CSV table of C-alpha atoms and ligand atoms in Angstrom, one decimal:
chain,number,residue,atom,x,y,z
O,12,UNK,CA,0.0,0.0,0.0
O,13,UNK,CA,1.2,3.5,-0.6
O,14,UNK,CA,1.7,5.0,2.8
O,15,UNK,CA,0.5,8.4,1.6
O,16,UNK,CA,-3.0,7.1,1.0
O,17,UNK,CA,-3.8,7.1,4.8
O,18,UNK,CA,-0.7,8.3,6.6
O,19,UNK,CA,0.9,11.6,7.4
O,20,UNK,CA,4.6,12.1,8.3
O,21,UNK,CA,3.5,12.1,11.9
O,22,UNK,CA,1.8,8.6,11.5
O,23,UNK,CA,4.9,7.3,9.8
O,24,UNK,CA,7.0,8.6,12.8
O,25,UNK,CA,4.8,6.9,15.2
O,26,UNK,CA,5.0,3.7,13.2
O,27,UNK,CA,8.8,3.8,13.2
O,28,UNK,CA,8.9,4.4,17.0
O,29,UNK,CA,6.6,1.5,17.8
O,30,UNK,CA,8.3,-0.7,15.3
O,31,UNK,CA,11.7,0.0,16.9
O,32,UNK,CA,10.2,-0.6,20.4
O,33,UNK,CA,8.8,-4.0,19.3
O,34,UNK,CA,11.9,-5.1,17.6
O,35,UNK,CA,14.2,-4.1,20.5
O,36,UNK,CA,12.1,-4.8,23.5
O,37,UNK,CA,9.5,-7.6,22.6
O,38,UNK,CA,11.1,-9.6,19.9
O,39,UNK,CA,13.9,-11.0,22.1
O,40,UNK,CA,11.5,-12.1,24.8
O,41,UNK,CA,8.3,-13.1,22.9
O,42,UNK,CA,9.0,-16.8,22.7
O,43,UNK,CA,9.8,-17.2,26.3
O,44,UNK,CA,6.7,-15.2,27.4
O,45,UNK,CA,4.6,-17.4,25.3
O,46,UNK,CA,6.2,-20.5,27.0
O,47,UNK,CA,5.9,-19.2,30.6
O,48,UNK,CA,2.6,-17.1,30.0
O,49,UNK,CA,4.4,-14.3,32.0
O,50,UNK,CA,2.7,-10.9,32.0
O,51,UNK,CA,5.8,-8.6,31.5
O,52,UNK,CA,5.2,-5.6,33.6
O,53,UNK,CA,8.5,-4.2,32.6
O,54,UNK,CA,7.2,-3.8,29.1
O,55,UNK,CA,4.0,-2.3,30.3
O,56,UNK,CA,6.0,0.3,32.1
O,57,UNK,CA,8.1,1.1,29.0
O,58,UNK,CA,4.9,1.3,26.8
O,59,UNK,CA,3.4,3.7,29.4
O,60,UNK,CA,6.5,5.9,29.1
O,61,UNK,CA,6.2,6.0,25.4
O,62,UNK,CA,2.5,7.0,25.7
O,63,UNK,CA,1.3,3.7,24.0
O,64,UNK,CA,-1.2,3.1,26.8
O,65,UNK,CA,-3.1,6.3,26.2
O,66,UNK,CA,-2.5,7.0,22.4
O,67,UNK,CA,-5.9,8.7,21.4
O,68,UNK,CA,-6.7,10.5,24.6
O,69,UNK,CA,-6.4,14.2,25.1
O,70,UNK,CA,-3.4,15.4,26.8
O,71,UNK,CA,-5.4,17.1,29.6
O,72,UNK,CA,-6.7,13.5,30.4
O,73,UNK,CA,-3.1,12.3,30.6
O,74,UNK,CA,-3.1,10.8,27.1
O,75,UNK,CA,-0.6,11.2,24.2
O,76,UNK,CA,-3.2,13.5,22.3
O,77,UNK,CA,-2.7,11.5,19.0
O,78,UNK,CA,-5.5,10.4,16.6
O,79,UNK,CA,-7.3,7.1,16.0
O,80,UNK,CA,-4.9,6.1,13.1
O,81,UNK,CA,-1.8,6.3,15.5
O,82,UNK,CA,-3.7,4.1,17.9
O,83,UNK,CA,-4.4,1.4,15.3
O,84,UNK,CA,-0.9,1.7,13.9
O,85,UNK,CA,0.4,1.0,17.4
O,86,UNK,CA,-1.5,-2.2,17.7
O,87,UNK,CA,-0.7,-3.3,14.2
O,88,UNK,CA,3.1,-2.8,14.7
O,89,UNK,CA,3.2,-4.5,18.1
O,90,UNK,CA,1.3,-7.4,16.8
O,91,UNK,CA,3.7,-8.0,13.9
O,92,UNK,CA,6.1,-9.0,16.6
O,93,UNK,CA,3.9,-10.3,19.4
O,94,UNK,CA,0.1,-10.3,19.6
O,95,UNK,CA,-0.1,-10.4,23.4
O,96,UNK,CA,1.6,-7.0,23.6
O,97,UNK,CA,-0.9,-5.7,20.9
O,98,UNK,CA,-3.7,-7.1,22.9
O,99,UNK,CA,-2.5,-5.3,26.1
O,100,UNK,CA,-2.7,-2.0,24.3
O,101,UNK,CA,-6.0,-2.7,22.6
O,102,UNK,CA,-7.9,-4.2,25.6
O,103,UNK,CA,-6.7,-1.5,27.9
O,104,UNK,CA,-7.3,1.5,25.6
O,105,UNK,CA,-10.6,0.5,23.8
O,106,UNK,CA,-12.2,-1.8,26.2
O,107,UNK,CA,-10.8,-0.6,29.5
O,108,UNK,CA,-10.6,3.3,29.0
O,109,UNK,CA,-12.8,4.3,26.1
O,110,UNK,CA,-16.2,3.5,27.8
O,111,UNK,CA,-15.2,6.1,30.6
O,112,UNK,CA,-14.1,8.7,28.1
O,113,UNK,CA,-17.2,8.2,25.9
O,114,UNK,CA,-19.9,7.6,28.5
O,115,UNK,CA,-18.4,8.9,31.8
O,116,UNK,CA,-19.2,12.1,33.5
O,117,UNK,CA,-16.5,14.8,33.9
O,118,UNK,CA,-15.8,13.6,37.5
O,119,UNK,CA,-15.5,10.0,36.4
O,120,UNK,CA,-13.1,11.0,33.4
O,121,UNK,CA,-10.9,13.1,35.8
O,122,UNK,CA,-10.9,10.3,38.4
O,123,UNK,CA,-9.9,7.3,36.2
O,124,UNK,CA,-8.7,8.3,32.8
O,125,UNK,CA,-5.4,9.9,33.7
O,126,UNK,CA,-4.4,6.8,35.7
O,127,UNK,CA,-5.3,4.6,32.8
O,128,UNK,CA,-3.9,6.8,30.0
O,129,UNK,CA,-0.5,7.1,31.7
O,130,UNK,CA,-0.3,3.4,32.1
O,131,UNK,CA,-0.1,3.7,35.9
O,132,UNK,CA,-2.9,1.1,36.2
O,133,UNK,CA,-4.4,-1.1,33.6
O,134,UNK,CA,-8.0,-1.4,32.7
O,135,UNK,CA,-10.5,-3.9,31.3
O,136,UNK,CA,-14.0,-4.6,30.3
O,137,UNK,CA,-16.5,-7.1,31.6
O,138,UNK,CA,-19.3,-8.1,29.3
O,139,UNK,CA,-19.0,-11.8,28.5
O,140,UNK,CA,-20.4,-14.4,31.0
O,141,UNK,CA,-20.4,-18.1,31.0
O,142,UNK,CA,-23.9,-18.1,29.4
O,143,UNK,CA,-23.6,-14.8,27.5
O,144,UNK,CA,-21.0,-14.9,24.8
O,145,UNK,CA,-22.1,-14.1,21.3
O,146,UNK,CA,-25.5,-13.5,23.0
O,147,UNK,CA,-24.1,-10.7,25.0
O,148,UNK,CA,-27.6,-9.4,26.0
O,149,UNK,CA,-28.1,-12.7,27.9
O,150,UNK,CA,-26.3,-11.2,31.0
O,151,UNK,CA,-27.3,-12.7,34.3
O,152,UNK,CA,-25.0,-10.7,36.6
O,153,UNK,CA,-27.4,-8.6,38.7
O,154,UNK,CA,-27.1,-5.2,40.2
O,155,UNK,CA,-29.6,-4.6,42.9
O,156,UNK,CA,-30.6,-1.1,43.8
O,157,UNK,CA,-29.8,-0.5,47.5
O,158,UNK,CA,-30.4,3.2,47.7
O,159,UNK,CA,-27.0,4.8,47.7
O,160,UNK,CA,-25.3,1.9,46.1
O,161,UNK,CA,-25.8,-1.2,43.9
O,162,UNK,CA,-25.0,-4.7,45.0
O,163,UNK,CA,-23.4,-6.8,42.2
O,164,UNK,CA,-23.5,-10.6,42.0
O,165,UNK,CA,-22.4,-12.8,39.3
O,166,UNK,CA,-19.3,-13.4,37.2
O,167,UNK,CA,-17.7,-12.4,33.9
O,168,UNK,CA,-15.4,-14.7,32.0
O,169,UNK,CA,-12.5,-14.5,29.6
O,170,UNK,CA,-11.7,-11.0,30.9
O,171,UNK,CA,-8.4,-9.6,29.6
O,172,UNK,CA,-6.5,-8.0,32.5
O,173,UNK,CA,-8.8,-9.4,35.2
O,174,UNK,CA,-5.7,-10.3,37.2
O,175,UNK,CA,-3.4,-7.4,36.5
O,176,UNK,CA,-6.0,-4.6,35.9
O,177,UNK,CA,-7.5,-2.3,38.5
O,178,UNK,CA,-10.2,-0.3,36.7
O,179,UNK,CA,-13.0,-2.1,34.8
O,180,UNK,CA,-16.3,-1.2,33.1
O,181,UNK,CA,-18.7,-4.1,33.6
O,182,UNK,CA,-22.4,-4.7,32.8
O,183,UNK,CA,-25.1,-6.0,35.1
O,184,UNK,CA,-28.8,-6.3,34.9
O,185,UNK,CA,-30.5,-3.5,36.9
O,186,UNK,CA,-34.0,-4.6,35.6
O,187,UNK,CA,-34.1,-8.4,35.7
O,188,UNK,CA,-37.7,-8.4,34.2
O,189,UNK,CA,-36.5,-6.6,31.1
O,190,UNK,CA,-35.8,-9.0,28.1
O,191,UNK,CA,-32.5,-9.3,26.1
O,192,UNK,CA,-30.1,-6.3,26.2
O,193,UNK,CA,-32.7,-4.1,27.9
O,194,UNK,CA,-32.4,-3.3,31.6
O,195,UNK,CA,-28.6,-3.7,31.5
O,196,UNK,CA,-26.4,-0.9,33.1
O,197,UNK,CA,-22.7,-0.3,33.1
O,198,UNK,CA,-20.6,0.3,36.1
O,199,UNK,CA,-17.1,1.3,36.9
O,200,UNK,CA,-15.5,-1.1,39.4
O,201,UNK,CA,-12.1,-1.2,40.9
O,202,UNK,CA,-9.9,-3.8,42.4
O,203,UNK,CA,-6.3,-4.5,43.4
O,204,UNK,CA,-4.0,-6.3,40.9
O,205,UNK,CA,-3.1,-9.8,41.9
O,206,UNK,CA,0.5,-9.0,41.3
O,207,UNK,CA,1.3,-6.4,44.0
O,208,UNK,CA,4.8,-7.6,44.7
O,209,UNK,CA,5.7,-7.5,41.0
O,210,UNK,CA,4.1,-4.1,40.5
O,211,UNK,CA,6.1,-2.7,43.5
O,212,UNK,CA,9.3,-4.1,41.9
O,213,UNK,CA,8.7,-2.5,38.6
O,214,UNK,CA,7.1,0.6,40.0
O,215,UNK,CA,3.9,0.5,37.9
O,216,UNK,CA,0.7,-1.2,37.6
O,217,UNK,CA,-0.9,-0.3,41.0
O,218,UNK,CA,-2.6,2.7,42.3
O,219,UNK,CA,-2.8,2.2,46.1
O,220,UNK,CA,-4.9,5.3,46.6
O,221,UNK,CA,-7.6,4.3,44.3
O,222,UNK,CA,-10.7,3.2,46.4
O,223,UNK,CA,-11.4,-0.4,45.8
O,224,UNK,CA,-14.7,-2.0,45.3
O,225,UNK,CA,-15.4,-4.5,48.0
O,226,UNK,CA,-16.5,-8.0,46.9
O,227,UNK,CA,-14.7,-8.1,43.6
O,228,UNK,CA,-12.0,-10.7,42.9
O,229,UNK,CA,-10.2,-12.3,39.9
O,230,UNK,CA,-10.4,-16.0,39.3
O,231,UNK,CA,-7.8,-18.4,38.1
O,232,UNK,CA,-5.6,-17.6,35.1
O,233,UNK,CA,-6.8,-19.3,31.8
O,234,UNK,CA,-4.2,-21.6,30.2
O,235,UNK,CA,-4.8,-20.5,26.6
O,236,UNK,CA,-3.8,-21.8,23.2
O,237,UNK,CA,-2.6,-18.3,22.1
O,238,UNK,CA,-2.2,-14.7,23.4
O,239,UNK,CA,-0.5,-16.5,26.2
O,240,UNK,CA,1.4,-13.7,27.9
O,241,UNK,CA,-1.8,-11.7,28.1
O,242,UNK,CA,-3.7,-12.1,31.4
O,243,UNK,CA,-7.2,-13.7,31.1
O,244,UNK,CA,-9.4,-14.6,34.0
O,245,UNK,CA,-12.8,-14.6,35.4
O,246,UNK,CA,-14.0,-11.5,37.3
O,247,UNK,CA,-16.2,-12.5,40.2
O,248,UNK,CA,-18.8,-10.3,42.1
O,249,UNK,CA,-20.0,-11.5,45.5
O,250,UNK,CA,-22.1,-8.8,47.0
O,251,UNK,CA,-19.8,-6.2,45.4
O,252,UNK,CA,-20.8,-2.8,46.8
O,253,UNK,CA,-20.7,-0.2,43.9
O,254,UNK,CA,-21.6,3.4,44.8
O,255,UNK,CA,-24.1,5.0,42.6
O,256,UNK,CA,-21.6,7.6,41.4
O,257,UNK,CA,-19.9,4.6,39.6
O,258,UNK,CA,-22.9,4.0,37.2
O,259,UNK,CA,-21.4,4.6,33.8
O,260,UNK,CA,-23.9,6.3,31.4
O,261,UNK,CA,-27.7,6.2,31.9
O,262,UNK,CA,-29.2,3.3,33.8
O,263,UNK,CA,-30.5,0.8,31.3
O,264,UNK,CA,-28.1,1.8,28.4
O,265,UNK,CA,-25.2,-0.5,29.3
O,266,UNK,CA,-25.8,-3.0,26.5
O,267,UNK,CA,-26.0,-0.4,23.8
O,268,UNK,CA,-23.0,1.5,25.0
O,269,UNK,CA,-21.0,-1.8,25.2
O,270,UNK,CA,-22.0,-2.7,21.7
O,271,UNK,CA,-20.8,0.7,20.6
O,272,UNK,CA,-17.5,0.1,22.4
O,273,UNK,CA,-17.1,-3.2,20.6
O,274,UNK,CA,-17.6,-1.6,17.2
O,275,UNK,CA,-14.3,0.4,17.8
O,276,UNK,CA,-12.8,-2.7,19.5
O,277,UNK,CA,-13.3,-4.7,16.3
O,278,UNK,CA,-11.0,-2.2,14.3
O,279,UNK,CA,-8.5,-2.9,17.1
O,280,UNK,CA,-8.7,-6.8,16.6
O,281,UNK,CA,-8.5,-6.1,12.7
O,282,UNK,CA,-5.2,-4.2,13.4
O,283,UNK,CA,-3.9,-7.0,15.7
O,284,UNK,CA,-4.9,-9.7,13.2
O,285,UNK,CA,-3.3,-7.8,10.3
O,286,UNK,CA,-0.1,-7.4,12.4
O,287,UNK,CA,0.1,-11.1,13.1
O,288,UNK,CA,-0.6,-12.0,9.3
O,289,UNK,CA,2.2,-9.5,8.2
O,290,UNK,CA,4.7,-10.7,10.9
O,291,UNK,CA,4.2,-14.3,9.6
O,292,UNK,CA,4.3,-13.4,5.9
O,293,UNK,CA,7.6,-11.4,6.5
O,294,UNK,CA,9.2,-14.3,8.2
O,295,UNK,CA,8.1,-16.7,5.5
O,296,UNK,CA,9.3,-14.4,2.7
O,297,UNK,CA,12.7,-14.2,4.3
O,298,UNK,CA,12.9,-17.9,4.9
O,299,UNK,CA,11.9,-18.6,1.3
O,300,UNK,CA,15.0,-16.6,0.2
O,301,UNK,CA,17.5,-18.5,2.4
O,302,UNK,CA,16.2,-22.1,2.6
O,303,UNK,CA,17.4,-24.4,-0.2
O,304,UNK,CA,15.9,-27.7,-1.4
O,305,UNK,CA,16.8,-29.6,-4.5
O,306,UNK,CA,19.7,-27.1,-5.0
O,307,UNK,CA,17.5,-24.0,-5.2
O,308,UNK,CA,15.9,-21.4,-2.9
O,309,UNK,CA,12.4,-22.7,-2.1
O,310,UNK,CA,11.1,-19.2,-3.0
O,311,UNK,CA,11.9,-20.1,-6.6
O,312,UNK,CA,9.5,-22.9,-6.7
O,313,UNK,CA,6.1,-21.9,-8.1
O,314,UNK,CA,4.3,-23.8,-5.2
O,315,UNK,CA,5.9,-21.5,-2.7
O,316,UNK,CA,6.1,-18.2,-4.7
O,317,UNK,CA,2.3,-18.4,-5.4
O,318,UNK,CA,1.6,-18.8,-1.7
O,319,UNK,CA,3.7,-15.7,-1.0
O,320,UNK,CA,1.9,-13.8,-3.8
O,321,UNK,CA,-1.5,-14.6,-2.3
O,322,UNK,CA,-0.3,-13.6,1.2
O,323,UNK,CA,1.0,-10.3,-0.1
O,324,UNK,CA,-2.2,-9.5,-2.0
O,325,UNK,CA,-4.5,-10.4,0.9
O,326,UNK,CA,-2.4,-8.3,3.4
O,327,UNK,CA,-2.7,-5.4,1.0
O,328,UNK,CA,-6.6,-5.9,0.9
O,329,UNK,CA,-6.8,-6.2,4.7
O,330,UNK,CA,-4.7,-3.0,5.1
O,331,UNK,CA,-7.3,-1.1,3.1
O,332,UNK,CA,-10.2,-2.5,5.2
O,333,UNK,CA,-8.5,-1.7,8.4
O,334,UNK,CA,-7.3,1.8,7.6
O,335,UNK,CA,-10.5,2.7,5.9
O,336,UNK,CA,-12.5,1.7,9.1
O,337,UNK,CA,-10.0,3.6,11.2
O,338,UNK,CA,-10.3,6.7,8.9
O,339,UNK,CA,-14.1,6.7,9.2
O,340,UNK,CA,-13.9,6.5,13.0
O,341,UNK,CA,-11.4,9.2,13.1
O,342,UNK,CA,-13.6,11.4,10.9
O,343,UNK,CA,-16.7,10.9,12.9
O,344,UNK,CA,-18.5,8.9,10.1
O,345,UNK,CA,-20.5,5.7,10.7
O,346,UNK,CA,-18.0,2.7,10.7
O,347,UNK,CA,-20.0,-0.3,12.2
O,348,UNK,CA,-20.2,-2.3,9.0
O,349,UNK,CA,-16.6,-1.4,7.9
O,350,UNK,CA,-15.3,-2.4,11.4
O,351,UNK,CA,-17.0,-5.7,11.3
O,352,UNK,CA,-15.7,-6.3,7.7
O,353,UNK,CA,-12.2,-5.3,8.6
O,354,UNK,CA,-12.2,-7.6,11.8
O,355,UNK,CA,-13.8,-10.6,9.9
O,356,UNK,CA,-11.4,-10.3,6.8
O,357,UNK,CA,-8.2,-9.6,8.8
O,358,UNK,CA,-8.8,-12.3,11.4
O,359,UNK,CA,-9.5,-14.9,8.8
O,360,UNK,CA,-6.5,-13.6,6.8
O,361,UNK,CA,-4.3,-14.0,9.9
O,362,UNK,CA,-5.4,-17.7,10.2
O,363,UNK,CA,-4.7,-18.4,6.5
O,364,UNK,CA,-1.4,-16.5,6.4
O,365,UNK,CA,0.0,-18.1,9.5
O,366,UNK,CA,-1.0,-21.6,8.4
O,367,UNK,CA,0.7,-21.0,5.0
O,368,UNK,CA,3.9,-19.7,6.8
O,369,UNK,CA,4.1,-22.8,9.0
O,370,UNK,CA,3.8,-24.8,5.7
O,371,UNK,CA,6.6,-22.8,4.1
O,372,UNK,CA,8.8,-23.3,7.1
O,373,UNK,CA,7.9,-27.1,7.0
O,374,UNK,CA,9.1,-29.1,10.0
O,375,UNK,CA,10.9,-26.1,11.4
O,376,UNK,CA,7.8,-24.1,11.4
O,377,UNK,CA,6.1,-26.8,13.6
O,378,UNK,CA,8.7,-26.1,16.3
O,379,UNK,CA,9.0,-23.3,18.8
O,380,UNK,CA,12.5,-22.5,17.1
O,381,UNK,CA,10.6,-20.1,14.8
O,382,UNK,CA,7.8,-17.8,15.7
O,383,UNK,CA,5.3,-18.8,13.0
O,384,UNK,CA,3.7,-21.5,15.1
O,385,UNK,CA,3.1,-19.0,18.0
O,386,UNK,CA,1.7,-16.6,15.4
O,387,UNK,CA,-0.7,-19.4,14.1
O,388,UNK,CA,-1.9,-20.1,17.7
O,389,UNK,CA,-2.3,-16.3,18.3
O,390,UNK,CA,-4.3,-15.9,15.1
O,391,UNK,CA,-7.1,-18.3,16.0
O,392,UNK,CA,-8.6,-16.4,18.8
O,393,UNK,CA,-8.8,-13.3,16.5
O,394,UNK,CA,-11.7,-15.1,14.8
O,395,UNK,CA,-13.4,-15.5,18.2
O,396,UNK,CA,-12.7,-12.5,20.5
O,397,UNK,CA,-14.7,-9.3,20.4
O,398,UNK,CA,-17.3,-11.0,18.3
O,399,UNK,CA,-16.9,-14.3,16.4
O,400,UNK,CA,-16.6,-14.4,12.6
O,401,UNK,CA,-20.3,-15.6,12.7
O,402,UNK,CA,-21.3,-12.4,14.7
O,403,UNK,CA,-19.3,-10.2,12.2
O,404,UNK,CA,-21.3,-11.8,9.3
O,405,UNK,CA,-24.5,-11.2,11.1
O,406,UNK,CA,-23.6,-7.5,11.9
O,407,UNK,CA,-22.7,-7.0,8.1
O,408,UNK,CA,-25.7,-8.8,6.9
O,409,UNK,CA,-27.9,-6.7,9.1
O,410,UNK,CA,-26.3,-3.6,7.8
O,411,UNK,CA,-26.7,-4.4,4.2
O,412,UNK,CA,-30.1,-6.1,4.4
O,413,UNK,CA,-31.7,-3.9,7.0
O,414,UNK,CA,-35.1,-5.0,8.5
O,415,UNK,CA,-35.5,-7.6,5.8
O,416,UNK,CA,-33.1,-10.0,7.6
O,417,UNK,CA,-35.4,-10.1,10.6
O,418,UNK,CA,-38.3,-11.1,8.3
P,511,COS,N1,-24.0,0.3,18.7
P,511,COS,C1,-25.0,0.9,19.5
P,511,COS,N2,-26.3,0.3,19.7
P,511,COS,C2,-26.4,-0.9,19.1
P,511,COS,C3,-25.4,-1.6,18.4
P,511,COS,C4,-24.2,-0.9,18.2
P,511,COS,N3,-23.2,-1.5,17.4
P,511,COS,N4,-25.8,-2.8,17.9
P,511,COS,C5,-27.2,-2.8,18.4
P,511,COS,N5,-27.5,-1.7,19.1
P,511,COS,C6,-28.7,-1.4,19.9
P,511,COS,C7,-29.9,-1.7,18.9
P,511,COS,O1,-30.3,-0.6,18.3
P,511,COS,C8,-31.0,-2.1,20.0
P,511,COS,O2,-31.5,-0.9,20.5
P,511,COS,P1,-33.1,-0.8,21.0
P,511,COS,O3,-33.2,-1.8,22.1
P,511,COS,O4,-33.3,0.6,21.4
P,511,COS,O5,-33.9,-1.2,19.8
P,511,COS,C9,-30.2,-2.8,21.1
P,511,COS,O6,-28.9,-2.3,21.0
P,511,COS,C10,-30.2,-4.3,21.0
P,511,COS,O7,-29.7,-4.6,19.6
P,511,COS,P2,-30.1,-6.0,18.9
P,511,COS,O8,-31.6,-6.2,19.0
P,511,COS,O9,-29.5,-6.0,17.6
P,511,COS,O10,-29.3,-7.0,19.8
P,511,COS,P3,-29.1,-8.5,19.7
P,511,COS,O11,-29.3,-9.1,21.0
P,511,COS,O12,-29.8,-9.1,18.5
P,511,COS,O13,-27.5,-8.6,19.6
P,511,COS,C11,-25.5,-8.7,18.4
P,511,COS,C12,-26.7,-8.1,18.6
P,511,COS,C13,-25.5,-10.3,18.2
P,511,COS,C14,-24.9,-8.1,17.2
P,511,COS,C15,-24.6,-8.4,19.7
P,511,COS,O14,-25.2,-9.1,20.8
P,511,COS,C16,-23.1,-8.8,19.5
P,511,COS,O15,-22.4,-8.0,19.1
P,511,COS,N6,-22.8,-9.9,20.1
P,511,COS,C17,-21.4,-10.3,20.2
P,511,COS,C18,-20.8,-9.8,21.5
P,511,COS,C19,-19.3,-9.9,21.5
P,511,COS,O16,-18.7,-9.4,20.6
P,511,COS,N7,-18.7,-10.4,22.5
P,511,COS,C20,-17.4,-10.5,22.7
P,511,COS,C21,-16.9,-9.6,23.8
P,511,COS,S1,-15.3,-9.8,23.9
P,511,COS,S2,-14.8,-8.1,24.8
């Protein structure tokens, strides 16, 4: 793609800065982090110092004051080297911080966003429940009105940063008699990180002064196929006491607000997916130029060169879908359909590209000696998280068919 189509000089400088960070600080440790599932606080601190944990937020809220394209460029570049680092930025910024920026009161923004945007604490988002995945309106976590506070009971699962994060936007049913997504409200809840000692060692990731929500705790860490150095756990509410000033947006609007947050989140997963695909493609391209079989570089065989040609073409197509959706969001235009298209195409592209990359590396690609097998494992969940491929097709179909699809 010609860079000048979407990017200014400033976008390219940000891209170079993130690329250098990823190559120097992440590439040397990505394989070991994948093996051990360690969440690397040191790199969180470094990303915070570079402003990468608050890219699109205003400077007066502690953000880097950059635009949406810079934000998606950041995720794209990080994921070329390691998807888990890309996810940390994406889950923290869009899922963890944007609901407060978008739907919060001035007081809520001032209280929470600077802590998040500077990277001093990590944030997350609690929508999914054991029985409410694609059917996100099927929330059964309840929030009972107790006068000056709500009492939350229930649990959220597969929550990114549930163990390491401290500020979360979560949904709960305030009107249990309401059907589907109605009667659901969003709340800001806070908790201690489970890693207080590590945070003290590194000097980040914990805000001791932040008042904590009693009755909230993180469950056990999930042992995942991919995104292994990202922290994923259950978030459990047992008579959690949430003051009324922590209601986020109007009572009853939680579901709609979260779906809106997910629209933007899907551009983030498109950026993450495209990064994985491009990372794997570049490794395969390099390997095809050095690996010899039958006395020739394998890239000179048509069977390999055609695969690389397809990968390059599809990455180009995915790049346009991604940055078109980002551009629409940046310019305040509707982007729901384009975000779903970018997410669907790029996540399936990541799976196809990484599978081909493993094939090109042959037996070596199937070992942890080369990063392509990790990239293939990291790609799979991009077809699942923040809306499965099936949900993206549903969103696109509803947008193009309108009411006709519901009969
Ligand atoms: N932005 C804002 N509002 C939206 C919206 C969006 N993207 N999509 C729907 N809404 C509104 C609708 O207009 C409707 O409002 P009214 O009640 O006023 O009519 C309401 O939200 C409910 O919408 P709908 O009837 O379409 O909801 P459904 O239960 O049919 O669910 C899907 C729609 C399936 C698209 C939604 O549940 C979804 O995206 N599921 C996947 C969830 C997901 O991605 N989970 C992963 C989380 S990982 S962090």
